[in-house]
Amino acid sequence: MSDTTIPSVLFVCVHNAGRSQMAAAFLTHLAGDRVQVRSAGSAPADTVNPAVVEAMAEAGIDITAEVPKVLTVEAVQASDVVITMGCGDTCPVFPGKRYLDWELTDPAGQGVEAVRPIRDEIEKRIRGLVDEIVPAGQA
């Protein structure tokens, strides 16, 4: 199978420190090498939100090595599906891409108690996305 047959997904939020990191981690965890996963932020933070790291660890996913990345035009162009999470008009739009906007509470400045329901909602949406974009027979 060539890489061109593998769907690619880009998750974008402002700081790439919370929602997009959780979404990318869940998609990587659930789909493995059946999907190419990227995440980025329009104004990336210095580090991933510690409460997000803790909440993901509770779900059995280690994101301690992740770092926020800046959103590039190339990342958008290389993706089949672009899922935004509150980045507004800063996300570049290209013809032929599928765009989804997930309205999710921003976990910035919140404790792990507040992050858990956001994490759980993201996992639910990612499970639906995997069912939709991973070709049949690859599950």
Coordinates of N, CA, C and O in Angstrom, one line a residue, residues 21-80:
Q21 N -3.7 18.2 20.6 CA -2.8 17.1 21.1 C -3.5 15.9 21.5 O -3.1 14.8 21.2
M22 N -4.7 16.1 22.2 CA -5.5 14.9 22.6 C -6.0 14.2 21.4 O -6.0 13.0 21.3
A23 N -6.6 15.0 20.5 CA -7.2 14.4 19.3 C -6.1 13.6 18.5 O -6.4 12.5 18.1
A24 N -5.0 14.2 18.3 CA -3.9 13.5 17.5 C -3.5 12.2 18.2 O -3.3 11.2 17.6
A25 N -3.3 12.3 19.6 CA -2.9 11.1 20.3 C -4.0 10.0 20.3 O -3.6 8.8 20.1
F26 N -5.2 10.4 20.4 CA -6.3 9.3 20.3 C -6.3 8.7 18.9 O -6.5 7.5 18.7
L27 N -6.2 9.5 17.9 CA -6.3 9.0 16.5 C -5.1 8.1 16.2 O -5.2 7.0 15.7
T28 N -3.9 8.5 16.7 CA -2.7 7.6 16.5 C -2.9 6.3 17.3 O -2.6 5.2 16.8
H29 N -3.4 6.4 18.5 CA -3.7 5.3 19.4 C -4.7 4.3 18.8 O -4.5 3.1 18.8
L30 N -5.8 4.8 18.2 CA -6.8 4.0 17.7 C -6.6 3.5 16.3 O -7.1 2.4 15.9
A31 N -6.0 4.3 15.5 CA -5.8 3.9 14.0 C -4.4 3.5 13.7 O -4.2 2.9 12.6
G32 N -3.4 3.7 14.5 CA -2.1 3.3 14.3 C -1.6 3.9 12.9 O -1.8 5.0 12.6
D33 N -1.0 3.0 12.1 CA -0.4 3.4 10.9 C -1.4 3.4 9.7 O -1.0 3.6 8.6
R34 N -2.7 3.3 10.0 CA -3.7 3.3 9.0 C -4.1 4.8 8.7 O -4.9 5.0 7.7
V35 N -3.7 5.7 9.5 CA -3.9 7.1 9.3 C -2.7 7.9 9.6 O -2.0 7.6 10.5
Q36 N -2.4 8.9 8.7 CA -1.3 9.8 9.0 C -1.8 11.0 9.8 O -2.8 11.6 9.5
V37 N -1.2 11.3 11.0 CA -1.8 12.2 11.9 C -0.8 13.4 12.1 O 0.4 13.2 12.3
R38 N -1.3 14.6 12.1 CA -0.5 15.8 12.4 C -1.4 16.7 13.3 O -2.6 16.6 13.3
S39 N -0.7 17.5 14.1 CA -1.4 18.5 14.9 C -0.5 19.8 14.9 O 0.7 19.7 14.7
A40 N -1.2 20.9 15.0 CA -0.5 22.2 15.0 C -1.3 23.3 15.6 O -2.5 23.1 15.8
G41 N -0.7 24.4 15.8 CA -1.4 25.6 16.4 C -1.1 26.8 15.7 O 0.0 27.0 15.1
S42 N -2.0 27.7 15.6 CA -1.8 29.0 15.0 C -0.9 29.9 15.8 O -0.2 30.8 15.2
A43 N -0.9 29.7 17.1 CA 0.0 30.4 18.0 C 0.5 29.5 19.1 O 0.0 29.5 20.2
P44 N 1.4 28.5 18.7 CA 1.7 27.4 19.6 C 2.3 27.9 21.0 O 3.0 28.8 21.0
A45 N 1.9 27.1 22.0 CA 2.4 27.3 23.3 C 3.9 26.8 23.4 O 4.3 26.1 22.5
D46 N 4.5 27.0 24.5 CA 5.9 26.4 24.7 C 5.8 24.9 25.0 O 6.7 24.2 24.7
T47 N 4.8 24.5 25.8 CA 4.7 23.1 26.2 C 3.2 22.7 26.1 O 2.3 23.5 26.1
V48 N 3.0 21.4 26.1 CA 1.7 20.8 26.2 C 1.2 21.0 27.6 O 1.9 20.9 28.6
N49 N -0.1 21.3 27.7 CA -0.8 21.6 29.0 C -0.6 20.4 29.9 O -0.9 19.2 29.6
P50 N 0.0 20.6 31.1 CA 0.3 19.4 32.1 C -1.0 18.7 32.5 O -1.0 17.5 32.7
A51 N -2.1 19.4 32.6 CA -3.4 18.7 32.9 C -3.9 17.8 31.8 O -4.5 16.8 32.0
V52 N -3.6 18.2 30.5 CA -3.9 17.4 29.4 C -3.0 16.1 29.4 O -3.5 15.0 29.1
V53 N -1.7 16.3 29.7 CA -0.8 15.2 29.8 C -1.3 14.2 30.8 O -1.4 13.0 30.6
E54 N -1.7 14.7 32.0 CA -2.2 13.8 33.1 C -3.5 13.1 32.7 O -3.7 11.9 32.9
A55 N -4.4 13.9 32.0 CA -5.7 13.3 31.6 C -5.5 12.2 30.6 O -6.2 11.1 30.6
M56 N -4.6 12.4 29.7 CA -4.3 11.4 28.7 C -3.6 10.1 29.3 O -3.9 9.0 28.9
A57 N -2.8 10.4 30.3 CA -2.1 9.3 31.0 C -3.2 8.4 31.7 O -3.1 7.2 31.7
E58 N -4.2 9.0 32.2 CA -5.3 8.3 32.8 C -6.0 7.4 31.8 O -6.6 6.3 32.1
A59 N -6.0 7.8 30.5 CA -6.6 7.0 29.5 C -5.6 6.0 28.9 O -5.9 5.4 27.9
G60 N -4.4 5.9 29.4 CA -3.4 5.0 29.0 C -2.6 5.5 27.8 O -2.0 4.7 27.1
I61 N -2.6 6.8 27.5 CA -1.8 7.3 26.4 C -0.8 8.3 26.9 O -1.2 9.3 27.6
D62 N 0.5 8.1 26.6 CA 1.6 8.9 27.0 C 1.9 10.0 26.0 O 2.3 9.6 24.9
I63 N 1.6 11.3 26.3 CA 2.0 12.3 25.4 C 3.1 13.2 25.9 O 3.2 14.4 25.5
T64 N 3.8 12.7 26.9 CA 4.9 13.6 27.5 C 5.9 14.0 26.5 O 6.6 15.1 26.7
A65 N 6.1 13.3 25.4 CA 7.2 13.7 24.5 C 6.7 14.7 23.4 O 7.5 15.2 22.6
E66 N 5.4 14.9 23.4 CA 4.8 15.8 22.4 C 5.2 17.3 22.7 O 5.3 17.7 23.8
V67 N 5.3 18.1 21.6 CA 5.6 19.5 21.7 C 4.7 20.2 20.8 O 4.4 19.7 19.7
P68 N 4.2 21.4 21.2 CA 3.3 22.2 20.3 C 4.1 22.6 19.0 O 5.3 22.9 19.1
K69 N 3.4 22.5 17.9 CA 4.0 22.8 16.6 C 3.3 23.9 15.9 O 2.1 24.1 16.1
V70 N 4.0 24.7 15.1 CA 3.3 25.8 14.4 C 2.6 25.3 13.2 O 3.1 24.4 12.5
L71 N 1.5 25.9 12.9 CA 0.7 25.6 11.8 C 1.4 26.1 10.5 O 1.7 27.3 10.5
T72 N 1.5 25.2 9.5 CA 2.2 25.6 8.3 C 1.2 25.4 7.1 O 0.3 24.5 7.2
V73 N 1.4 26.1 6.1 CA 0.6 25.9 4.9 C 0.8 24.5 4.3 O -0.1 23.8 3.9
E74 N 2.1 24.0 4.4 CA 2.4 22.7 3.9 C 1.7 21.6 4.7 O 1.2 20.6 4.1
A75 N 1.5 21.8 6.0 CA 0.8 20.8 6.8 C -0.7 20.7 6.3 O -1.3 19.6 6.2
V76 N -1.3 21.8 6.0 CA -2.7 21.8 5.6 C -2.7 21.2 4.2 O -3.6 20.3 3.9
Q77 N -1.8 21.6 3.3 CA -1.8 21.0 1.9 C -1.6 19.5 1.9 O -2.2 18.8 1.0
A78 N -0.9 19.0 2.9 CA -0.6 17.6 2.9 C -1.7 16.7 3.6 O -1.6 15.5 3.7
S79 N -2.7 17.4 4.0 CA -3.8 16.6 4.8 C -5.0 16.5 4.0 O -5.4 17.4 3.2
D80 N -5.7 15.4 4.1 CA -7.0 15.2 3.5 C -8.1 15.8 4.3 O -9.1 16.3 3.8

